Short mmCIF file of C-alpha atoms and ligand atoms in Angstrom, two decimals:
data_model
loop_
_atom_site.label_atom_id
_atom_site.label_comp_id
_atom_site.label_asym_id
_atom_site.label_seq_id
_atom_site.Cartn_x
_atom_site.Cartn_y
_atom_site.Cartn_z
CA MET A 242 -16.54 15.28 13.97
CA SER A 243 -13.30 16.95 15.13
CA ALA A 244 -10.14 16.45 13.08
CA ARG A 245 -7.34 14.70 14.96
CA THR A 246 -3.63 14.60 14.23
CA PHE A 247 -0.05 13.96 15.46
CA PRO A 248 3.11 16.07 15.97
CA GLY A 249 5.38 16.74 12.92
CA GLY A 250 4.43 16.06 9.31
CA ILE A 251 4.06 18.35 6.32
CA HIS A 252 1.45 19.94 4.04
CA PRO A 253 2.53 19.28 0.45
CA ALA A 254 0.41 20.43 -2.50
CA TYR A 255 -2.09 17.60 -2.81
CA HIS A 256 -2.69 17.57 -6.58
CA LYS A 257 -5.72 15.28 -6.23
CA LEU A 258 -6.50 15.66 -9.94
CA THR A 259 -8.74 12.59 -10.01
CA ALA A 260 -10.75 13.11 -6.80
CA GLY A 261 -13.92 13.55 -8.89
CA SER A 262 -13.11 10.84 -11.46
CA PRO A 263 -15.38 7.79 -11.05
CA ILE A 264 -13.62 4.41 -11.17
CA ARG A 265 -13.55 3.06 -14.73
CA ASP A 266 -13.16 -0.64 -15.57
CA LEU A 267 -10.30 -1.13 -18.01
CA PRO A 268 -10.98 -3.76 -20.71
CA PRO A 269 -8.73 -6.80 -20.10
CA PRO A 270 -5.28 -6.51 -21.71
CA ALA A 271 -3.96 -9.13 -24.17
CA GLN A 272 -1.55 -10.44 -21.53
CA VAL A 273 -1.10 -10.22 -17.78
CA VAL A 274 2.22 -10.68 -15.98
CA ILE A 275 1.55 -11.96 -12.46
CA PRO A 276 4.62 -11.85 -10.18
CA LEU A 277 4.95 -14.74 -7.72
CA HIS A 278 6.12 -12.29 -5.05
CA GLN A 279 3.62 -9.50 -4.37
CA HIS A 280 3.63 -9.39 -0.58
CA THR A 281 5.84 -8.97 2.47
CA GLY A 282 7.11 -12.48 3.28
CA ALA A 283 8.12 -15.65 1.46
CA PRO A 284 7.73 -15.69 -2.36
CA CYS A 285 5.24 -18.16 -3.89
CA GLN A 286 6.21 -21.14 -5.98
CA PRO A 287 4.40 -21.61 -9.31
CA LEU A 288 1.53 -24.13 -9.39
CA VAL A 289 1.26 -23.96 -13.21
CA GLN A 290 3.65 -24.29 -16.11
CA LYS A 291 3.98 -23.01 -19.65
CA GLY A 292 1.21 -24.43 -21.85
CA ASP A 293 -1.36 -24.83 -19.03
CA THR A 294 -4.83 -23.34 -19.35
CA VAL A 295 -6.10 -21.33 -16.37
CA ARG A 296 -9.39 -19.80 -15.36
CA LYS A 297 -9.87 -16.42 -13.69
CA GLY A 298 -9.46 -16.79 -9.93
CA GLN A 299 -7.44 -20.01 -10.17
CA LYS A 300 -4.58 -20.24 -7.69
CA ILE A 301 -1.33 -20.19 -9.71
CA GLY A 302 1.25 -19.69 -6.94
CA ASP A 303 1.52 -20.48 -3.23
CA VAL A 304 4.05 -21.36 -0.55
CA GLU A 305 3.96 -23.11 2.81
CA ALA A 306 5.00 -20.20 4.98
CA VAL A 307 3.15 -18.32 7.67
CA VAL A 308 3.87 -14.87 6.26
CA ALA A 309 2.76 -15.24 2.64
CA ALA A 310 -0.28 -14.97 0.37
CA PRO A 311 -1.12 -17.03 -2.73
CA VAL A 312 -1.49 -15.44 -6.17
CA HIS A 313 -4.32 -16.10 -8.63
CA ALA A 314 -4.87 -15.81 -12.37
CA SER A 315 -6.54 -12.46 -13.03
CA LEU A 316 -7.71 -13.47 -16.52
CA PRO A 317 -8.57 -16.82 -18.11
CA GLY A 318 -6.26 -18.08 -20.82
CA LYS A 319 -3.03 -19.86 -21.59
CA VAL A 320 0.18 -19.71 -19.56
CA VAL A 321 2.77 -18.60 -22.11
CA ALA A 322 5.74 -18.23 -19.74
CA VAL A 323 6.86 -18.72 -16.16
CA GLU A 324 10.02 -16.64 -15.94
CA PRO A 325 11.59 -13.55 -14.33
CA ARG A 326 9.94 -10.30 -15.45
CA PRO A 327 10.28 -6.64 -14.32
CA HIS A 328 8.59 -5.94 -10.98
CA PRO A 329 7.57 -2.49 -9.66
CA ALA A 330 9.93 -2.98 -6.69
CA GLY A 331 12.82 -2.44 -9.14
CA ARG A 332 14.12 -5.92 -9.93
CA ASP A 333 13.15 -8.93 -12.04
CA VAL A 334 10.93 -11.43 -10.18
CA PRO A 335 9.59 -14.84 -11.35
CA ALA A 336 6.14 -14.31 -12.87
CA VAL A 337 3.36 -16.27 -14.56
CA VAL A 338 2.44 -14.73 -17.93
CA VAL A 339 -1.14 -15.44 -19.06
CA GLU A 340 -2.43 -14.70 -22.55
CA TRP A 341 -6.13 -13.78 -22.30
CA ASP A 342 -8.44 -16.11 -24.28
CA GLY A 343 -11.18 -13.49 -24.68
CA SER A 344 -13.59 -15.30 -22.34
CA ASP A 345 -14.68 -14.68 -18.75
CA ALA A 346 -14.16 -18.31 -17.63
CA THR A 347 -13.92 -18.15 -13.85
CA VAL A 348 -13.30 -20.82 -11.20
CA ASP A 349 -16.31 -22.02 -9.17
CA LEU A 350 -16.80 -19.39 -6.49
CA GLU A 351 -17.95 -19.91 -2.91
CA PRO A 352 -19.40 -16.70 -1.42
CA HIS A 353 -19.82 -16.13 2.34
CA PRO A 354 -22.13 -13.12 2.47
CA ASP A 355 -22.48 -13.24 6.26
CA PRO A 356 -19.07 -13.52 7.92
CA HIS A 357 -20.73 -13.33 11.34
CA ASP A 358 -21.76 -16.98 10.92
CA LEU A 359 -18.11 -18.03 10.66
CA GLU A 360 -15.42 -18.71 13.26
CA PRO A 361 -12.53 -16.20 13.34
CA THR A 362 -10.01 -18.85 12.26
CA ARG A 363 -12.23 -19.79 9.29
CA ILE A 364 -12.48 -16.12 8.26
CA ALA A 365 -8.68 -15.85 8.37
CA GLU A 366 -8.40 -19.01 6.24
CA ILE A 367 -10.76 -17.59 3.61
CA ILE A 368 -8.79 -14.32 3.61
CA ARG A 369 -5.52 -16.21 3.14
CA GLU A 370 -6.87 -18.40 0.34
CA GLY A 371 -8.23 -15.24 -1.32
CA GLY A 372 -4.67 -13.88 -1.55
CA LEU A 373 -5.48 -10.77 0.47
CA VAL A 374 -2.66 -8.40 1.40
CA GLY A 375 -2.62 -4.77 2.47
CA LEU A 376 -3.58 -2.76 -0.60
CA GLY A 377 -2.17 0.50 0.76
CA GLY A 378 1.33 -0.34 -0.45
CA ALA A 379 3.06 -2.43 2.23
CA ALA A 380 1.31 -5.62 1.03
CA PHE A 381 1.51 -7.39 4.39
CA PRO A 382 -0.62 -10.59 4.31
CA THR A 383 -4.01 -9.70 5.81
CA ALA A 384 -4.66 -13.16 7.29
CA VAL A 385 -1.50 -12.81 9.41
CA LYS A 386 -2.40 -9.29 10.48
CA VAL A 387 -5.85 -10.26 11.79
CA ARG A 388 -4.51 -13.20 13.83
CA PRO A 389 -1.78 -11.70 16.06
CA PRO A 390 0.11 -13.94 18.52
CA ALA A 391 -1.99 -15.93 21.02
CA GLY A 392 -2.85 -13.92 24.10
CA THR A 393 -2.95 -10.59 22.23
CA VAL A 394 -6.12 -8.62 22.89
CA ILE A 395 -7.25 -6.41 20.02
CA ASP A 396 -9.69 -3.77 21.22
CA THR A 397 -9.81 -1.54 18.13
CA TYR A 398 -9.75 -2.07 14.38
CA ILE A 399 -8.75 1.04 12.44
CA LEU A 400 -9.71 1.33 8.79
CA ASN A 401 -7.32 3.69 7.11
CA GLY A 402 -9.06 5.95 4.62
CA ALA A 403 -6.63 8.85 5.06
CA GLU A 404 -4.99 8.51 1.63
CA CYS A 405 -2.52 11.24 2.56
CA GLU A 406 -0.10 10.77 -0.38
CA PRO A 407 -0.47 13.58 -2.93
CA PHE A 408 -2.09 12.66 -6.28
CA LEU A 409 -3.65 9.32 -5.16
CA THR A 410 -7.44 9.03 -5.07
CA ALA A 411 -8.18 5.30 -5.49
CA ASP A 412 -9.24 4.87 -1.83
CA HIS A 413 -11.25 8.09 -1.92
CA ARG A 414 -13.26 6.87 -4.91
CA LEU A 415 -13.78 3.42 -3.34
CA MET A 416 -15.23 5.01 -0.21
CA VAL A 417 -17.59 7.20 -2.27
CA GLU A 418 -18.61 4.53 -4.78
CA ASN A 419 -18.36 1.25 -2.92
CA PRO A 420 -18.88 1.80 0.82
CA GLN A 421 -20.99 -1.37 1.19
CA SER A 422 -18.08 -3.63 0.17
CA ILE A 423 -15.84 -1.81 2.65
CA VAL A 424 -18.42 -2.34 5.39
CA LEU A 425 -18.80 -6.06 4.64
CA GLY A 426 -15.01 -6.41 4.63
CA LEU A 427 -14.77 -4.52 7.91
CA ARG A 428 -17.28 -6.86 9.55
CA ALA A 429 -15.18 -9.88 8.49
CA LEU A 430 -11.93 -8.24 9.63
CA MET A 431 -13.36 -7.24 13.04
CA LYS A 432 -14.69 -10.75 13.65
CA ALA A 433 -11.38 -12.36 12.61
CA ALA A 434 -9.36 -10.07 14.89
CA GLY A 435 -11.87 -10.23 17.76
CA ALA A 436 -12.11 -6.42 17.77
CA PRO A 437 -15.27 -5.10 19.48
CA ARG A 438 -14.95 -1.64 17.95
CA ALA A 439 -13.68 0.00 14.77
CA ILE A 440 -12.82 3.50 13.63
CA VAL A 441 -12.88 4.48 9.98
CA ALA A 442 -10.35 7.33 9.70
CA ILE A 443 -10.61 9.74 6.77
CA GLU A 444 -8.76 13.01 6.13
CA ASP A 445 -11.00 16.06 6.42
CA ASN A 446 -10.36 17.05 2.80
CA LYS A 447 -12.71 14.24 1.66
CA PRO A 448 -16.17 15.33 2.91
CA ASP A 449 -17.99 13.12 0.37
CA ALA A 450 -16.10 10.04 1.58
CA LEU A 451 -16.80 10.95 5.22
CA GLU A 452 -20.49 11.25 4.38
CA ALA A 453 -20.64 8.00 2.38
CA MET A 454 -18.86 5.97 5.07
CA ALA A 455 -20.93 7.54 7.88
CA ALA A 456 -24.12 6.55 6.02
CA ALA A 457 -22.87 3.02 5.30
CA THR A 458 -21.81 2.35 8.91
CA ARG A 459 -24.84 3.96 10.58
CA GLY A 460 -26.28 1.58 13.16
CA MET A 461 -23.25 -0.74 13.16
CA PRO A 462 -22.44 -1.46 16.82
CA GLY A 463 -18.98 -0.23 17.86
CA VAL A 464 -18.17 1.41 14.51
CA SER A 465 -17.50 5.14 14.13
CA VAL A 466 -16.20 7.36 11.34
CA GLU A 467 -13.65 10.00 12.35
CA ALA A 468 -12.21 12.94 10.44
CA VAL A 469 -8.44 13.28 10.80
CA HIS A 470 -6.47 16.40 9.91
CA THR A 471 -5.24 16.62 6.32
CA LYS A 472 -1.51 16.26 6.81
CA TYR A 473 1.15 13.95 5.44
CA PRO A 474 1.87 11.15 6.62
CA GLN A 475 -1.49 10.95 8.40
CA GLY A 476 -2.08 7.51 6.85
CA SER A 477 0.96 5.94 8.55
CA GLU A 478 -0.30 3.23 10.90
CA LYS A 479 1.58 4.54 13.92
CA HIS A 480 0.39 8.10 13.36
CA LEU A 481 -3.23 7.12 12.92
CA ILE A 482 -3.08 5.21 16.21
CA LYS A 483 -1.51 8.22 17.91
CA ALA A 484 -4.05 10.64 16.41
CA LEU A 485 -7.13 8.53 17.16
CA LEU A 486 -6.28 6.73 20.39
CA GLY A 487 -3.32 8.65 21.84
CA ARG A 488 -1.34 5.38 22.00
CA GLU A 489 2.37 5.15 21.04
CA VAL A 490 3.49 2.01 19.23
CA PRO A 491 6.84 1.23 20.91
CA SER A 492 10.10 1.45 18.96
CA GLY A 493 10.42 -1.74 16.91
CA GLY A 494 6.83 -2.69 17.80
CA LEU A 495 3.69 -3.27 15.76
CA PRO A 496 0.11 -1.97 16.18
CA PHE A 497 -1.02 -5.20 17.88
CA HIS A 498 1.38 -4.38 20.74
CA VAL A 499 -1.04 -1.57 21.64
CA GLY A 500 -4.19 -3.60 20.95
CA VAL A 501 -4.85 -2.33 17.43
CA VAL A 502 -4.99 -3.68 13.88
CA VAL A 503 -4.92 -1.22 10.98
CA SER A 504 -6.04 -2.02 7.44
CA ASN A 505 -6.48 0.13 4.39
CA VAL A 506 -10.04 0.78 3.13
CA GLY A 507 -9.03 -0.76 -0.22
CA THR A 508 -8.10 -3.96 1.60
CA ALA A 509 -11.47 -3.97 3.35
CA ALA A 510 -13.24 -3.47 -0.01
CA ALA A 511 -11.34 -6.46 -1.47
CA VAL A 512 -12.21 -8.57 1.61
CA GLY A 513 -15.85 -7.51 1.14
CA GLU A 514 -15.80 -8.60 -2.53
CA LEU A 515 -14.21 -11.91 -1.51
CA PHE A 516 -16.96 -12.67 1.02
CA ALA A 517 -19.81 -11.35 -1.15
CA THR A 518 -18.83 -13.14 -4.36
CA GLY A 519 -16.04 -15.60 -3.54
CA ILE A 520 -13.67 -13.89 -6.01
CA PRO A 521 -10.05 -13.79 -4.79
CA LEU A 522 -7.87 -10.70 -5.20
CA VAL A 523 -7.50 -10.49 -8.99
CA SER A 524 -8.05 -6.79 -9.64
CA ARG A 525 -7.56 -3.43 -7.96
CA VAL A 526 -8.13 0.29 -8.46
CA VAL A 527 -5.11 2.33 -9.60
CA THR A 528 -4.90 6.13 -9.89
CA VAL A 529 -3.06 6.97 -13.12
CA THR A 530 -2.10 10.61 -12.86
CA GLY A 531 0.43 13.42 -13.19
CA ARG A 532 1.66 14.36 -16.65
CA VAL A 533 -0.73 12.14 -18.62
CA ARG A 534 -3.45 13.35 -20.97
CA GLU A 535 -6.54 12.12 -19.07
CA PRO A 536 -5.77 11.28 -15.42
CA ALA A 537 -8.14 8.55 -14.20
CA ASN A 538 -8.98 5.94 -11.58
CA LEU A 539 -8.91 2.56 -13.31
CA ARG A 540 -9.98 -0.88 -12.06
CA VAL A 541 -7.54 -3.28 -13.72
CA PRO A 542 -6.63 -6.96 -13.55
CA ILE A 543 -3.55 -7.62 -11.38
CA GLY A 544 -0.67 -8.12 -13.80
CA THR A 545 -1.70 -5.40 -16.28
CA PRO A 546 1.52 -3.83 -17.62
CA PHE A 547 2.02 -0.14 -16.80
CA SER A 548 2.34 0.60 -20.54
CA VAL A 549 -1.34 -0.43 -20.93
CA LEU A 550 -2.36 2.00 -18.15
CA VAL A 551 -0.49 4.89 -19.79
CA GLU A 552 -2.16 4.11 -23.12
CA ALA A 553 -5.60 3.94 -21.41
CA VAL A 554 -5.24 7.54 -20.17
CA GLY A 555 -4.28 8.92 -23.58
CA GLY A 556 -0.50 8.68 -23.17
CA PHE A 557 2.09 11.03 -21.67
CA ASN A 558 1.38 14.75 -21.65
CA GLY A 559 4.82 15.94 -22.81
CA ASP A 560 8.14 14.21 -22.22
CA PRO A 561 8.12 12.08 -19.07
CA LEU A 562 10.98 12.59 -16.63
CA LYS A 563 10.04 9.81 -14.25
CA VAL A 564 7.27 7.23 -13.83
CA ILE A 565 6.55 6.28 -10.22
CA ALA A 566 4.56 3.31 -8.91
CA GLY A 567 2.69 4.78 -5.92
CA GLY A 568 2.69 8.41 -4.80
CA PRO A 569 5.44 11.03 -4.99
CA MET A 570 6.48 10.67 -1.33
CA MET A 571 6.88 6.91 -0.92
CA GLY A 572 6.54 5.52 -4.47
CA VAL A 573 9.23 3.69 -6.44
CA ALA A 574 10.65 5.07 -9.72
CA GLN A 575 10.22 2.56 -12.56
CA TYR A 576 12.89 1.36 -14.94
CA SER A 577 10.47 -0.42 -17.28
CA LEU A 578 6.86 0.27 -18.28
CA GLU A 579 6.52 -3.49 -18.73
CA ALA A 580 6.42 -3.85 -14.94
CA PRO A 581 2.83 -4.78 -14.00
CA VAL A 582 0.22 -3.67 -11.50
CA VAL A 583 0.69 -5.77 -8.36
CA LYS A 584 -1.55 -6.05 -5.31
CA GLY A 585 0.16 -3.08 -3.61
CA THR A 586 0.06 -0.70 -6.61
CA SER A 587 -2.10 2.24 -5.55
CA GLY A 588 -1.06 4.61 -8.32
CA LEU A 589 1.05 5.32 -11.36
CA LEU A 590 2.40 8.87 -11.34
CA VAL A 591 4.16 10.51 -14.28
CA LEU A 592 6.48 13.44 -13.55
CA GLY A 593 7.84 15.80 -16.22
CA PRO A 594 10.99 17.95 -16.57
CA GLU A 595 9.19 20.73 -14.62
CA ASP A 596 9.19 18.44 -11.58
CA ARG A 597 12.97 17.94 -11.58
CA VAL A 598 14.53 18.25 -8.11
CA PRO A 599 17.58 20.60 -8.00
CA GLU A 600 21.01 19.17 -7.17
CA PRO A 601 21.73 18.96 -3.40
CA THR A 602 23.85 21.61 -1.70
CA SER A 603 25.45 21.65 1.77
CA CYS A 604 23.31 21.34 4.90
CA VAL A 605 22.66 24.77 6.40
CA ARG A 606 21.66 23.36 9.80
CA CYS A 607 18.24 24.99 9.66
CA GLY A 608 16.62 22.15 11.62
CA ARG A 609 13.55 21.93 9.37
CA CYS A 610 14.06 18.21 8.81
CA VAL A 611 13.95 17.65 12.57
CA GLU A 612 10.77 19.70 12.98
CA SER A 613 9.00 17.82 10.20
CA CYS A 614 9.95 14.28 11.23
CA PRO A 615 6.84 12.52 12.55
CA MET A 616 9.07 9.91 14.24
CA ARG A 617 11.02 12.61 16.10
CA LEU A 618 14.34 11.55 14.57
CA LEU A 619 17.37 13.68 13.63
CA PRO A 620 17.54 13.22 9.84
CA LEU A 621 20.51 15.57 9.29
CA TYR A 622 22.69 13.56 11.67
CA LEU A 623 21.44 10.23 10.35
CA GLU A 624 22.50 11.27 6.86
CA ALA A 625 25.85 12.68 7.99
CA TYR A 626 26.70 9.55 9.99
CA TYR A 627 25.66 7.27 7.13
CA ARG A 628 27.84 9.19 4.68
CA ALA A 629 30.76 8.98 7.09
CA GLY A 630 30.30 5.19 7.35
CA MET A 631 29.35 5.50 11.05
CA ILE A 632 26.56 2.91 10.98
CA GLU A 633 26.60 2.25 14.76
CA GLN A 634 25.77 5.91 15.32
CA THR A 635 22.83 5.78 12.91
CA GLU A 636 21.53 2.77 14.84
CA ALA A 637 21.99 4.60 18.16
CA LEU A 638 19.93 7.48 16.71
CA HIS A 639 17.10 5.03 15.94
CA ALA A 640 17.44 4.91 12.14
CA MET A 641 15.35 1.72 12.22
CA ASP A 642 12.35 3.73 13.44
CA CYS A 643 12.35 5.78 10.22
CA ILE A 644 9.14 5.09 8.30
CA GLU A 645 10.69 6.46 5.07
CA CYS A 646 7.89 9.01 4.71
CA GLY A 647 10.16 11.53 2.98
CA CYS A 648 8.99 14.57 5.03
CA CYS A 649 12.58 15.51 5.93
CA GLY A 650 13.78 15.58 2.31
CA TRP A 651 10.67 17.46 1.22
CA VAL A 652 11.28 20.39 3.61
CA CYS A 653 15.07 20.49 3.20
CA PRO A 654 16.16 23.75 1.50
CA ALA A 655 19.47 22.10 0.55
CA ARG A 656 17.61 19.18 -1.11
CA ARG A 657 19.74 16.67 0.81
CA PRO A 658 18.89 13.06 -0.16
CA LEU A 659 18.00 12.32 3.47
CA VAL A 660 15.55 9.45 3.12
CA GLN A 661 17.75 7.71 0.54
CA SER A 662 20.72 7.77 2.95
CA ILE A 663 18.59 6.63 5.90
CA ARG A 664 17.11 3.80 3.82
CA LEU A 665 20.63 2.60 2.98
CA ALA A 666 21.67 2.89 6.62
CA LYS A 667 18.68 0.70 7.59
CA LEU A 668 19.68 -1.92 5.03
CA GLU A 669 23.23 -1.96 6.42
CA ILE A 670 21.96 -2.22 10.02
CA THR A 671 19.67 -5.12 9.04
CA ALA A 672 22.54 -6.90 7.25
CA ARG A 673 24.80 -6.47 10.28
CA ARG A 674 22.10 -7.80 12.64
CA ARG A 675 21.63 -10.84 10.38
CA ARG A 676 25.37 -11.52 10.29
CA ALA A 677 25.58 -11.18 14.07
CA ALA A 678 22.68 -13.64 14.54
CA SER A 679 24.09 -16.31 12.19
S1 SF4 B 14 16.56 20.50 6.52
FE1 SF4 B 14 18.35 20.11 5.21
S2 SF4 B 14 19.60 21.93 5.46
FE2 SF4 B 14 18.11 21.96 7.15
S3 SF4 B 14 19.15 20.91 8.85
FE3 SF4 B 14 18.00 19.35 7.76
S4 SF4 B 14 19.49 18.49 6.28
FE4 SF4 B 14 20.30 20.44 6.96
S1 SF4 B 15 13.77 10.55 9.09
FE1 SF4 B 15 12.39 9.02 8.24
S2 SF4 B 15 10.51 9.20 9.46
FE2 SF4 B 15 11.70 11.07 9.77
S3 SF4 B 15 10.93 12.49 8.22
FE3 SF4 B 15 12.71 11.49 7.33
S4 SF4 B 15 11.87 9.77 6.20
FE4 SF4 B 15 10.24 10.46 7.62
#
């Protein structure tokens, strides 16, 4: 297997402290807080109210919108509140709060262990009803992803096992410990999308995962496992497609425009569980790492507060400076440890005072940000134009193509807040486009 890659990118210290830590099931917490908006698309409306009793796997929120995914109770018990609560995205979001009753009462489950017997549209329906979204972080509804617009031909399904963000190892452990679920999920996803072939892409710093997935897919027609070069952001959809197939997703386009669907291996594992057992998406694996006493990979019910995760790994190791949901490159700093694990939470990273980033100084025009940008943008100019209020110029320099990977800021010797400025420029461009269209 030869390692493939793309131009640009960086090689940060990977700090995969938990690469050898088997996934541990966390005992259910006393309460789960299940946000009604955990995906890209329209938020769900509650289907329960305070005082109701729910079973594990019961649908508690849904919405009639194409781009959406229902949410389910992750524990059985009593609904004690339906109200706005802190969300890892950084704002309060309506949530259903369930107090666990100590039982394992679960809804009646309908497994489909052989997805090949089902029509593609039926597979997509099951995936939607199971509440599946991309577990890599973006949380795009999986049922929408596997059914692109009519007339689109999908020739390749890519399973993303790169896990290129430093510190995170949840996908790595899933591939080593649970390859059969990933394979079952992949079969369902390929059938739904009509893809005749699939590539499982794994960074070459995970030889045990490469081995486990190669063994699990052996003999599967059209499926191969490929090593990709260990480089950030290798796990970006567009860069995986470029590295594996040499295809460029056009500016403003999506993978299906070049005949590809990309899903995370964690998503495939959850799809596999759904088909094998009938259980909707009610738990996930989270890497809890950084400056904590016992970094670990924990399988937890969706809605488990971050404070419970920190306690489960022995607490903070020293004074925390910052707690991040996700990895250090693309994660979101938290303002409350009462925010819960949502479907897209791949990790919880604690940084200490030693990790403090120095104050920014003036740009020295070294060009390193340009060299590192995997989207071939000009981050120094994008930032300068944004700060000068010249939004049209940021748009002309393709700010909307920025994938917010953070490579430019990471290499910048002046510690310019490049990605923060570009993110704000994108928000302003989007707002202007909306105003112009209305
Ligand atoms: S890396 Fe930083 S200092 Fe160098 S050109 Fe880019 S913004 Fe300026
Ligand atoms: S400009 Fe955007 S895509 Fe390019 S390196 Fe910076 S954050 Fe990544």
